[in-house]
Tab-separated table of C-alpha atoms in Angstrom:
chain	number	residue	atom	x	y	z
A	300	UNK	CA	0.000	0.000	0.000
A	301	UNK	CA	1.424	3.232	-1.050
A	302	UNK	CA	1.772	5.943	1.825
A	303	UNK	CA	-0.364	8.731	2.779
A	304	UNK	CA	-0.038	11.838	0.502
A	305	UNK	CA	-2.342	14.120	2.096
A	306	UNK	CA	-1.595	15.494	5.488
A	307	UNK	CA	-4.757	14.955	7.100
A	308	UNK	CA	-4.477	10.771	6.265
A	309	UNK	CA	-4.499	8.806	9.498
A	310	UNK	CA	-6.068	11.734	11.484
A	311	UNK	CA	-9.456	10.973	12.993
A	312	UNK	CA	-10.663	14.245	12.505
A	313	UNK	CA	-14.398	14.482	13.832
A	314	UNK	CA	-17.387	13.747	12.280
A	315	UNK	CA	-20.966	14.274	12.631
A	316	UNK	CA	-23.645	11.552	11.669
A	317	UNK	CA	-27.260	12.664	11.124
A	318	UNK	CA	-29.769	10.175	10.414
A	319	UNK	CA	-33.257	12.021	9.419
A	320	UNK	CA	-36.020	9.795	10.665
A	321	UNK	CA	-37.679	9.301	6.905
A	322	UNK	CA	-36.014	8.750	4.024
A	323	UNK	CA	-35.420	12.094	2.255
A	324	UNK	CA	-36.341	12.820	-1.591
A	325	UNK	CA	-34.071	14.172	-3.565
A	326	UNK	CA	-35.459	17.684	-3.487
A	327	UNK	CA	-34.883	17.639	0.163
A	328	UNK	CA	-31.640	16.218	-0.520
A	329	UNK	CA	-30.823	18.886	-2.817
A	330	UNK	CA	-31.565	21.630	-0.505
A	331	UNK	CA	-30.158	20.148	2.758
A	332	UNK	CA	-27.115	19.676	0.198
A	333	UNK	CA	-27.247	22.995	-1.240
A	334	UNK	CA	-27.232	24.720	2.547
A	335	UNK	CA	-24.432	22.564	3.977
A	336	UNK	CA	-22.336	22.578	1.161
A	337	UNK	CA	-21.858	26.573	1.853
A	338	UNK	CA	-20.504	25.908	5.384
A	339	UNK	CA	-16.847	26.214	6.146
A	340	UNK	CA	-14.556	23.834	7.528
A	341	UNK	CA	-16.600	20.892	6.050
A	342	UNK	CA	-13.651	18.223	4.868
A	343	UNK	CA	-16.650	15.947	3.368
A	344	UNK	CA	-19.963	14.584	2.915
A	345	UNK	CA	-20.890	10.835	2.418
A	346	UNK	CA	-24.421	9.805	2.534
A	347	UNK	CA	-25.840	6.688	2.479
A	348	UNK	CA	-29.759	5.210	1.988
A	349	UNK	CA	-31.969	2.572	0.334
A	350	UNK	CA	-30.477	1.336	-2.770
A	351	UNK	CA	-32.882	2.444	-6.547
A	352	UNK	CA	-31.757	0.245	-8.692
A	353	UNK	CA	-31.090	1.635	-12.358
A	354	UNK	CA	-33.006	-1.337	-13.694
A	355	UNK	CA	-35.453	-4.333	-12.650
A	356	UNK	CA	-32.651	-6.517	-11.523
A	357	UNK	CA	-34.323	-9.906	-11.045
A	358	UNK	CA	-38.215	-11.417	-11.759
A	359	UNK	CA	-40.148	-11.229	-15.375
A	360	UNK	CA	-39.603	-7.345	-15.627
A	361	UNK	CA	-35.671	-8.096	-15.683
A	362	UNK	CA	-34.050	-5.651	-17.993
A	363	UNK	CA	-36.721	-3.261	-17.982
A	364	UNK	CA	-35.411	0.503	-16.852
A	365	UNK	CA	-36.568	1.134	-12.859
A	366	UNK	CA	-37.569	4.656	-13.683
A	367	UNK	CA	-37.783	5.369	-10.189
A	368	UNK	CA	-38.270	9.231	-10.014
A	369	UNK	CA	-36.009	9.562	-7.109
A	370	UNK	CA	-33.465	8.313	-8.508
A	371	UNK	CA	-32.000	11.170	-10.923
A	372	UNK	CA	-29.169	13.937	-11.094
A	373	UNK	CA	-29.712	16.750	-8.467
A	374	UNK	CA	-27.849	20.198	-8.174
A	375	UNK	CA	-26.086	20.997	-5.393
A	376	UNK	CA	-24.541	24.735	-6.025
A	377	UNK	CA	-23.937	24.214	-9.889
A	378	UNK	CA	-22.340	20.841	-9.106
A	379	UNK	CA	-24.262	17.939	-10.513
A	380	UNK	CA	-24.874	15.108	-8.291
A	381	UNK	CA	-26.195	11.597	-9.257
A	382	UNK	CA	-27.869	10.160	-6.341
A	383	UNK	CA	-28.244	6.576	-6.202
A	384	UNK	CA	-30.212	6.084	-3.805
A	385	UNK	CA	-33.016	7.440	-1.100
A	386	UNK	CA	-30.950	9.087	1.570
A	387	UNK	CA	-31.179	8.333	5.081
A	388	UNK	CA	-28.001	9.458	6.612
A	389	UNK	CA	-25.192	12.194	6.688
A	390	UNK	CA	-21.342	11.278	7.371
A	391	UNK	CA	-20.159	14.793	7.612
A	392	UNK	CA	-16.061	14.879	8.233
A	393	UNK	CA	-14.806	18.098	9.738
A	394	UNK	CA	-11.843	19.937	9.300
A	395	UNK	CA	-11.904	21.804	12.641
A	396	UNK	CA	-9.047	23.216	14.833
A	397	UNK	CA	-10.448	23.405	18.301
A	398	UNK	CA	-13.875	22.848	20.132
A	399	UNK	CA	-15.047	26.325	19.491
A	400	UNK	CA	-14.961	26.022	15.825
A	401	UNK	CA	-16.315	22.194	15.896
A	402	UNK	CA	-19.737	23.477	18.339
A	403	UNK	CA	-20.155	26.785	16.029
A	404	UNK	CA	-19.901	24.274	12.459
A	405	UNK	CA	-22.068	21.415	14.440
A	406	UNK	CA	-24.709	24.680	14.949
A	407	UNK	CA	-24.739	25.182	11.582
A	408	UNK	CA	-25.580	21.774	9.936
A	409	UNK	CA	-28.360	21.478	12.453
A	410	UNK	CA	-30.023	24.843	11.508
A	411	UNK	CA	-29.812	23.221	8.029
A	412	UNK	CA	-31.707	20.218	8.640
A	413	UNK	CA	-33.812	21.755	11.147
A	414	UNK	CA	-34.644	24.367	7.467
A	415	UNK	CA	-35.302	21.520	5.319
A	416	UNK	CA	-36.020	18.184	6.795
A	417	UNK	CA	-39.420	18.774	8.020
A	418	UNK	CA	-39.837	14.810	10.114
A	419	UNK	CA	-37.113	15.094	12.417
A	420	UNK	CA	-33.685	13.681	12.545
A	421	UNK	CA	-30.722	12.619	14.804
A	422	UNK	CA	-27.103	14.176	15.413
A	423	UNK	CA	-24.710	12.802	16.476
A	424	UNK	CA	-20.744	13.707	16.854
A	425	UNK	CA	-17.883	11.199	16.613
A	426	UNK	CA	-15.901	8.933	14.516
A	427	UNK	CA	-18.386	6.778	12.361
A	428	UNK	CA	-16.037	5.953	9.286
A	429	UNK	CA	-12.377	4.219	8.415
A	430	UNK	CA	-9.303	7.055	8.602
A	431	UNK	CA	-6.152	4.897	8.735
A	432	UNK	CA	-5.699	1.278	6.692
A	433	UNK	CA	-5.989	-1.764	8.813
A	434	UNK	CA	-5.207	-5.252	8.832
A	435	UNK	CA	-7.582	-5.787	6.374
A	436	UNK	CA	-6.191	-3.357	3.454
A	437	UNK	CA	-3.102	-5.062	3.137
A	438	UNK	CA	-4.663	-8.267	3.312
A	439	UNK	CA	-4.033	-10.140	-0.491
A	440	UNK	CA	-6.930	-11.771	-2.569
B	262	UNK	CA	-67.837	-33.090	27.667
B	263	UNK	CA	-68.181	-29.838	27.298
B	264	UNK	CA	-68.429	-28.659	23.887
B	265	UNK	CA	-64.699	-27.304	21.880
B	266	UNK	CA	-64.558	-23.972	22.024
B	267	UNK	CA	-62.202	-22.491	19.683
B	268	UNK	CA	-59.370	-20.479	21.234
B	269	UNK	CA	-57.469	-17.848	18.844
B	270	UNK	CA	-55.177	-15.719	20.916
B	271	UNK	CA	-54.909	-14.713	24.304
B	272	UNK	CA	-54.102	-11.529	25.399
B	273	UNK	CA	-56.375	-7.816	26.676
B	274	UNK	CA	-53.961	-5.303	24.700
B	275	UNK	CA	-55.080	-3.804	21.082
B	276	UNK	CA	-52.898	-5.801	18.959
B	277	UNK	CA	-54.309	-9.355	20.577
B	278	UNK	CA	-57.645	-8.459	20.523
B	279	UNK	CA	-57.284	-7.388	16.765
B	280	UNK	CA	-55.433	-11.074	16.447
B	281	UNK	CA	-58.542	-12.322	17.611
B	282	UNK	CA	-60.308	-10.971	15.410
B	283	UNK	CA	-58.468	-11.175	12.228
B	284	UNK	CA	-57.989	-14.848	13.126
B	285	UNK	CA	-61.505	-15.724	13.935
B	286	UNK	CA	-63.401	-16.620	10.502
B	287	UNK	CA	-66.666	-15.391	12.177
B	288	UNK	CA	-66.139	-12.114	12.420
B	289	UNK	CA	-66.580	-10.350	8.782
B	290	UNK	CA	-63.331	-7.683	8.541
B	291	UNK	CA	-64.384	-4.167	7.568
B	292	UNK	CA	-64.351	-2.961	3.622
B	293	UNK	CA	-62.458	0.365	3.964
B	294	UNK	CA	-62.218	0.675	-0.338
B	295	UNK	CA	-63.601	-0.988	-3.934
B	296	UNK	CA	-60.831	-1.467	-5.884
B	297	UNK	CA	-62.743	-2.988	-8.803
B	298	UNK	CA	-62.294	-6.615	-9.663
B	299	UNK	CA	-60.218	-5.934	-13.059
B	300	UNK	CA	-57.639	-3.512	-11.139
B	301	UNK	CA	-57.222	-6.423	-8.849
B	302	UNK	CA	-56.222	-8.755	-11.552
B	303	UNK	CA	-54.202	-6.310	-13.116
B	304	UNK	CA	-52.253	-5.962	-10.088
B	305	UNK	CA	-51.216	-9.706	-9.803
B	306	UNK	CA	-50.251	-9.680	-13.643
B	307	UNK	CA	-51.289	-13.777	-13.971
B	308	UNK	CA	-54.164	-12.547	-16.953
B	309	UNK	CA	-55.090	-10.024	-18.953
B	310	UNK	CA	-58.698	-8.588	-17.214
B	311	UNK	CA	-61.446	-10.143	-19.180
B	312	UNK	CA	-59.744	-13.093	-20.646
B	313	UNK	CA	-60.393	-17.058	-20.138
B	314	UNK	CA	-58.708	-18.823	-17.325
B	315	UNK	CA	-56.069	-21.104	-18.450
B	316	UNK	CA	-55.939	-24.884	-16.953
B	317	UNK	CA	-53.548	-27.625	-16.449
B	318	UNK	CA	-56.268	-30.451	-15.905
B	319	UNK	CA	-59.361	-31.348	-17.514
B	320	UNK	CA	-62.434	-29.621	-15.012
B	321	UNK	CA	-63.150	-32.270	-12.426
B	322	UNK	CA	-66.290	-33.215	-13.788
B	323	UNK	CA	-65.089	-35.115	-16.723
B	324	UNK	CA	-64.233	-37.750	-13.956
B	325	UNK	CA	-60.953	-38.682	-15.364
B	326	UNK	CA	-59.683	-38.379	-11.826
B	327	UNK	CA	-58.893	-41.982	-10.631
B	328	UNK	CA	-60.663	-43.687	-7.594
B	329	UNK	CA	-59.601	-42.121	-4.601
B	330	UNK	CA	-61.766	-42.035	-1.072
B	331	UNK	CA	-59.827	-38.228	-0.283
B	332	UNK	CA	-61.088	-37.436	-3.460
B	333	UNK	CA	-64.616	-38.339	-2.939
B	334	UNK	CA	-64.603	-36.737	0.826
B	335	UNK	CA	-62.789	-33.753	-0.333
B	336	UNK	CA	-65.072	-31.081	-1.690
B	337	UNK	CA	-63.139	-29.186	-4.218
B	338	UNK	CA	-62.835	-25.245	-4.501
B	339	UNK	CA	-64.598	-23.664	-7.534
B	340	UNK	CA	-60.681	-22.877	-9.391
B	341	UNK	CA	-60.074	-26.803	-8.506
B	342	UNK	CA	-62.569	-27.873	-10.265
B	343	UNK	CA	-62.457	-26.135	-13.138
B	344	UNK	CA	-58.661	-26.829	-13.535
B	345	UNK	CA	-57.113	-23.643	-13.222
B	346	UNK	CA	-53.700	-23.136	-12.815
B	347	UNK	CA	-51.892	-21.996	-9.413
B	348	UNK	CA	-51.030	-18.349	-8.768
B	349	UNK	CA	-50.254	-15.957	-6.493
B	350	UNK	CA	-50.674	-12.992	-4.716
B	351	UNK	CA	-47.608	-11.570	-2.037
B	352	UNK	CA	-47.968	-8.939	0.423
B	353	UNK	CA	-45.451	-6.818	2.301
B	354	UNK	CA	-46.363	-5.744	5.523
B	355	UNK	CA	-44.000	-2.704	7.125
B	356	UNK	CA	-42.601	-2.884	10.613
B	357	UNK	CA	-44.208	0.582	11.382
B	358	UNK	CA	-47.659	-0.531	12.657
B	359	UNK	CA	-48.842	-1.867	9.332
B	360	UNK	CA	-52.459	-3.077	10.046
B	361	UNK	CA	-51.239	-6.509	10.261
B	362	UNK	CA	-48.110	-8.660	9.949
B	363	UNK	CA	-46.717	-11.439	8.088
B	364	UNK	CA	-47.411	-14.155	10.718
B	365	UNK	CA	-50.436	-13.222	11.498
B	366	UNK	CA	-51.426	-13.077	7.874
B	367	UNK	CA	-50.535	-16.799	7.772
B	368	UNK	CA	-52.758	-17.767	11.095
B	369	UNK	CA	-55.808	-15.412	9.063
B	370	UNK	CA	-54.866	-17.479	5.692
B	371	UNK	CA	-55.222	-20.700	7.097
B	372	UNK	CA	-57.765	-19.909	9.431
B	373	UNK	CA	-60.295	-17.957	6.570
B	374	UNK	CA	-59.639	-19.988	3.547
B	375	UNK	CA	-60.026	-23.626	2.086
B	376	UNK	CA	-57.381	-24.668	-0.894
B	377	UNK	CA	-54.269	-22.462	-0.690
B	378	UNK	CA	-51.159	-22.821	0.098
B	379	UNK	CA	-48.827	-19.875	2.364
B	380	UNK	CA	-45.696	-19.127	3.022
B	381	UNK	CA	-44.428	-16.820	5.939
B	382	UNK	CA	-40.968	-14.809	5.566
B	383	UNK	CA	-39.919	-12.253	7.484
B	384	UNK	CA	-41.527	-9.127	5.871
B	385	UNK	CA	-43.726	-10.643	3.281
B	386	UNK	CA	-46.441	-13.360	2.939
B	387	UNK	CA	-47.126	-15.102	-0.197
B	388	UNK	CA	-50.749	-17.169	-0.901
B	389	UNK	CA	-51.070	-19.398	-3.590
B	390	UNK	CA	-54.173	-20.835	-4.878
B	391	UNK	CA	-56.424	-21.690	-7.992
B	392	UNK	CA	-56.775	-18.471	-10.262
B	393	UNK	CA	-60.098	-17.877	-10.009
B	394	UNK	CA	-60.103	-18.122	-6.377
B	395	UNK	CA	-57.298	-16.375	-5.521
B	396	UNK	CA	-58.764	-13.626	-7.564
B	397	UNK	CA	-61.704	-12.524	-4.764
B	398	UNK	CA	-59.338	-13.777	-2.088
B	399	UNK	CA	-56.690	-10.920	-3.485
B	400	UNK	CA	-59.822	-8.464	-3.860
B	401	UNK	CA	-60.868	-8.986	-0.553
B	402	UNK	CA	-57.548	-8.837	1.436
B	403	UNK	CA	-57.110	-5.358	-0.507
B	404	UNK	CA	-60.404	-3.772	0.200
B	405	UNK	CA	-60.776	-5.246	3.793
B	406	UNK	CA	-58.612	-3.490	7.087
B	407	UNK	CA	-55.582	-5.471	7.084
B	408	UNK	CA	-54.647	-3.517	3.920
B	409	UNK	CA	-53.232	0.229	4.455
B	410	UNK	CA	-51.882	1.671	0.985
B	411	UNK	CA	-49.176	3.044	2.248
B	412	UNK	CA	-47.570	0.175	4.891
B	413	UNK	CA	-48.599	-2.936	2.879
B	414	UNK	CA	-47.042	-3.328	-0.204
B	415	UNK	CA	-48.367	-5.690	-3.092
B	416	UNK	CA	-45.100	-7.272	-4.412
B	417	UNK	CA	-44.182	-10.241	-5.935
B	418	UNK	CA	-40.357	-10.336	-6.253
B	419	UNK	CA	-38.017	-7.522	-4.327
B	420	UNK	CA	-40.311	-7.249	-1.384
B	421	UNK	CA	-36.879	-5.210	0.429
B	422	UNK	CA	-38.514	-2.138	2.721
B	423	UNK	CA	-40.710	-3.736	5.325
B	424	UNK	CA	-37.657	-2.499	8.214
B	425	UNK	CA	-36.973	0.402	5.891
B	426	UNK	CA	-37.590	4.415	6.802
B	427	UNK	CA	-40.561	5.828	5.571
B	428	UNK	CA	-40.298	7.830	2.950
B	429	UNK	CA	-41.174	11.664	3.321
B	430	UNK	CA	-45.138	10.845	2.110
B	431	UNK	CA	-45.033	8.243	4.799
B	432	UNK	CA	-45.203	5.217	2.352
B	433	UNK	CA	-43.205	2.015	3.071
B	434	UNK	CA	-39.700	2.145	0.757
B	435	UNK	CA	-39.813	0.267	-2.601
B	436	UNK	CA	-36.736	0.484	-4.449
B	437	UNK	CA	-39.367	-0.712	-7.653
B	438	UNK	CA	-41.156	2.310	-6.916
B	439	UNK	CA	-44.462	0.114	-7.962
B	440	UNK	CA	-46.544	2.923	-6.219
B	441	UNK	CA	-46.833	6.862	-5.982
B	442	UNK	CA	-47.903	9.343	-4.079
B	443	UNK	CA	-50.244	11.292	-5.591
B	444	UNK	CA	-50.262	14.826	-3.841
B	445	UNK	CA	-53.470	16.099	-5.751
B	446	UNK	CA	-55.899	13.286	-4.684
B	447	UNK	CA	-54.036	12.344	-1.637
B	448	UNK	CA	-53.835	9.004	-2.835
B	449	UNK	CA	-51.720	6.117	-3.326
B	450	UNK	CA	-51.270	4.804	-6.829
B	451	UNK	CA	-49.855	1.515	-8.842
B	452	UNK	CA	-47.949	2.273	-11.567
B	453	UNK	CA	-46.584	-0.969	-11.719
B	454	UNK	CA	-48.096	-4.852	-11.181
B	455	UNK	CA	-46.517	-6.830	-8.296
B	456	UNK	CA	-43.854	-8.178	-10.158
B	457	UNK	CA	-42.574	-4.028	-11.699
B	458	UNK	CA	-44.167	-4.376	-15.041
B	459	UNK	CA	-45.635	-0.882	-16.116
B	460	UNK	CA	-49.420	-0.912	-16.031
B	461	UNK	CA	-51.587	0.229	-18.884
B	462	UNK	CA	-53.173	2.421	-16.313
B	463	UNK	CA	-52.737	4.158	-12.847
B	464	UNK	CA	-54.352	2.004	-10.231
B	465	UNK	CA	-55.637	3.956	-6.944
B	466	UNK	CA	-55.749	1.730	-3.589
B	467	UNK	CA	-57.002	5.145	-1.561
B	468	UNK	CA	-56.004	6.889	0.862
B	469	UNK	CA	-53.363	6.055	3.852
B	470	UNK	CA	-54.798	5.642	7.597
B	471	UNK	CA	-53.483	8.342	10.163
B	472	UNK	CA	-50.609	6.662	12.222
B	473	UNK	CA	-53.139	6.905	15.543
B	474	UNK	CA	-55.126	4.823	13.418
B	475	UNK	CA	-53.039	2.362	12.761
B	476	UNK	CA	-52.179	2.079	16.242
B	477	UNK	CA	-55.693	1.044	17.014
B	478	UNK	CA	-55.581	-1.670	14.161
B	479	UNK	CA	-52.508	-2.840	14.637
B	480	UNK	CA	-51.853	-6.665	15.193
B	481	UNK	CA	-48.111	-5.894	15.805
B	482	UNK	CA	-46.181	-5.055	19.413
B	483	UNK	CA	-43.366	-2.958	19.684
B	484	UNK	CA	-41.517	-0.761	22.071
B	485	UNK	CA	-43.330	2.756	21.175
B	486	UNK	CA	-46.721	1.190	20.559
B	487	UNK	CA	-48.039	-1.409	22.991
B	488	UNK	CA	-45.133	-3.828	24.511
B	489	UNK	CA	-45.860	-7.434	24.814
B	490	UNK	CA	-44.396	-7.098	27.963
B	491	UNK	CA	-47.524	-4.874	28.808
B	492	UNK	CA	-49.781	-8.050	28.353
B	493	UNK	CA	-49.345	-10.430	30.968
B	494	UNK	CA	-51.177	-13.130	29.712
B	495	UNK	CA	-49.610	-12.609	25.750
B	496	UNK	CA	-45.932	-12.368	27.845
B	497	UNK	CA	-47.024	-15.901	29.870
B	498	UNK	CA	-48.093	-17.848	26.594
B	499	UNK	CA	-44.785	-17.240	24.688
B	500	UNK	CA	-43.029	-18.315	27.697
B	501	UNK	CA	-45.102	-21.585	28.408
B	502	UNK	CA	-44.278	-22.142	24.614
B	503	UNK	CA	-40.818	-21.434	25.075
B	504	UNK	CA	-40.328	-24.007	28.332
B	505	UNK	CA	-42.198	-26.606	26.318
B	506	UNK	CA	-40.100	-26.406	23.065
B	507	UNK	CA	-37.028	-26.173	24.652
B	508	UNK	CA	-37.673	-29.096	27.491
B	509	UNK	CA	-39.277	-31.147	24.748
B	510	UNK	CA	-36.190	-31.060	23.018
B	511	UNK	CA	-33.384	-32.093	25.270
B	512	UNK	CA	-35.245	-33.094	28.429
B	513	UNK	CA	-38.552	-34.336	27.896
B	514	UNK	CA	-38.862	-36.429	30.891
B	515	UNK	CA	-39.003	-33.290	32.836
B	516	UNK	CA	-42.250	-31.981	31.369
B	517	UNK	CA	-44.783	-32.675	34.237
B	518	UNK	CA	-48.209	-31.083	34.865
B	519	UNK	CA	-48.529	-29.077	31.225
């Protein structure tokens, strides 16, 4: 495995999980996306959700296209985004020097949700994803 | 002797006494919609609305059936004797106090119908049975109050979303998207049969109950509704069950007084 080139590699920097309590469209998507993606000191932004297939992937409709109408190219800020599925939850990976500047960013993403997802949601703040390679990434196939 | 009385579920809470009452054959369920009869078979995708039922055996009154006693005690079911073939209907049921739940559906099956054939998995239920009859079995477990549009789902294959979120409209997920939200009539619409083929037309299954609703109808028990833990005798007759299966098991012997 080759070694870190980015500075911030191996550093558990914090993270904050919110996981709305229905699954979002992608209009909501699009504006919770469009608000957060405007605050500073955001590193990145995984989401994850309910899988929409791109096509009927097993019984006699097999092959036909899915159509699903959630499942299309959204805009977040000019940037095109192809979502993939219906979203459910946040991973949001901070880039913040000291507790001050993590409570004021954390303040922020809430008063976005709190704007767009109308059903509720839950935040929390911690360490929810892989930063450093384990035994398992050097394992061999 | 005194007379058999039959026993469906015990319990005093909401969800047993609608067990009771889904279970019991004598008690006629409520008709909360009419989806018409043709919508129905649409739905399932087995024929095209209007046309001839196909068989697989001559009709039963040929009497090309050999000599059999069962046969002659056994009164056969309209589709039987006409020699229909076997289809099905499958049902999703969500975890978020659909009217009623997979098991369950299996005790009603059983319990309501003669000639069919069900299968319980953990978020779906599947009944098989002669076309013809399956047809106003389907109609009637769509119109009648264990059906909500929005937390049972009519699928035949990819049944995934009965643990899922709800989705913003509060429908149960479908990653087939085989129903809509209509926001004009408040609705729920098929746009696709159970198995994801397009229909020719939009098929409305009304509109959703209210969650406090479903609460009421509920046959299922969970931590924010009612608790099975809340009903002593429900709590006692899964235990009793429990003790039996696992002593009968591995120490039989010590079964005494049951």
């Amino acid at each position: 495995m080759s070694s870190p080139t980015v500075d911030y590699a191996n550093v558990p920097l914090p993270e904050v999980r919110v996981m709305t309590t229905r699954l979002l469209s992608a209009e909501t998507t699009e504006k919770v996306l469009c608000i957060i993606d405007k605050i500073e000191n955001i590193r990145q932004i995984n989401m994850c959700g309910e899988n929409l297939p791109r096509m009927i992937n097993s019984g006699p409709a097999k092959g036909n296209a899915n159509n699903h109408t959630e499942r299309r190219v959204i805009n977040v800020n000019g940037h095109e985004v192809e979502l993939h599925c219906l979203v459910g939850s946040f991973y949001i990976e901070l880039a913040v020097d000291d507790k001050d500047q993590l409570e004021a960013t954390v303040e922020k993403i809430k008063a976005a949700f709190d704007e767009t997802v109308a059903d509720g949601y839950t935040i929390d703040i911690g360490r929810y994803s892989k930063y450093r390679p384990s035994l398992h990434d050097y394992r061999s196939a | 002797m005194a007379k058999y009385k039959r026993q469906f579920f015990p319990g005093s809470t909401a969800p047993a006494k609608n067990r009771r009452r889904y279970l019991d054959p004598k008690v006629k369920l409520k008709q909360l919609r009419d989806v018409p009869m043709d919508d129905v078979v649409r739905l399932m995708g087995h024929r095209t609305p209007g046309s001839a039922y196909k068989s697989i055996h001559p009709p039963l009154t040929e009497g090309t059936e050999p000599e059999c006693p069962i046969r002659k005690l056994v009164v056969p079911i309209e589709g039987a004797a006409a020699g229909d073939r076997v289809r099905y209907i499958q049902f999703t049921d969500s975890v978020y106090f659909a009217p009623i739940s997979p098991y369950q559906r299996a005790w009603m099956y059983v319990s309501r119908y003669r000639g069919i054939d069900t299968g319980t998995l953990s978020g779906r239920q599947i009944i098989e049975c002669r076309e013809r009859n399956l047809e106003q079995i389907a109609k009637e477990l769509i119109d009648n109050e264990t059906f909500d549009p929005a937390l049972t789902g009519i699928r035949g294959a990819t049944v995934h979303g009965h643990s899922c979120r709800l989705d913003e409209h509060g429908l149960m997920f479908d990653g087939w998207q085989r129903y809509l939200w209509d926001d004009s009539k408040k609705e729920v619409m098929y746009v696709k049969d159970q198995v994801a083929l397009p229909l020719d037309k939009k098929i409305y299954v009304g509109k959703p109950a209210s969650m406090s609703d479903l609460k009421k109808r509920t046959t299922i028990f969970r931590a924010d509704g009612v608790d099975m833990r809340d009903d002593k005798e429900v709590t006692d007759f899964y235990i009793r069950i429990h003790k039996l299966r696992t002593l009968g098991g591995y120490r039989p012997f010590d079964v005494k007084g049951e």
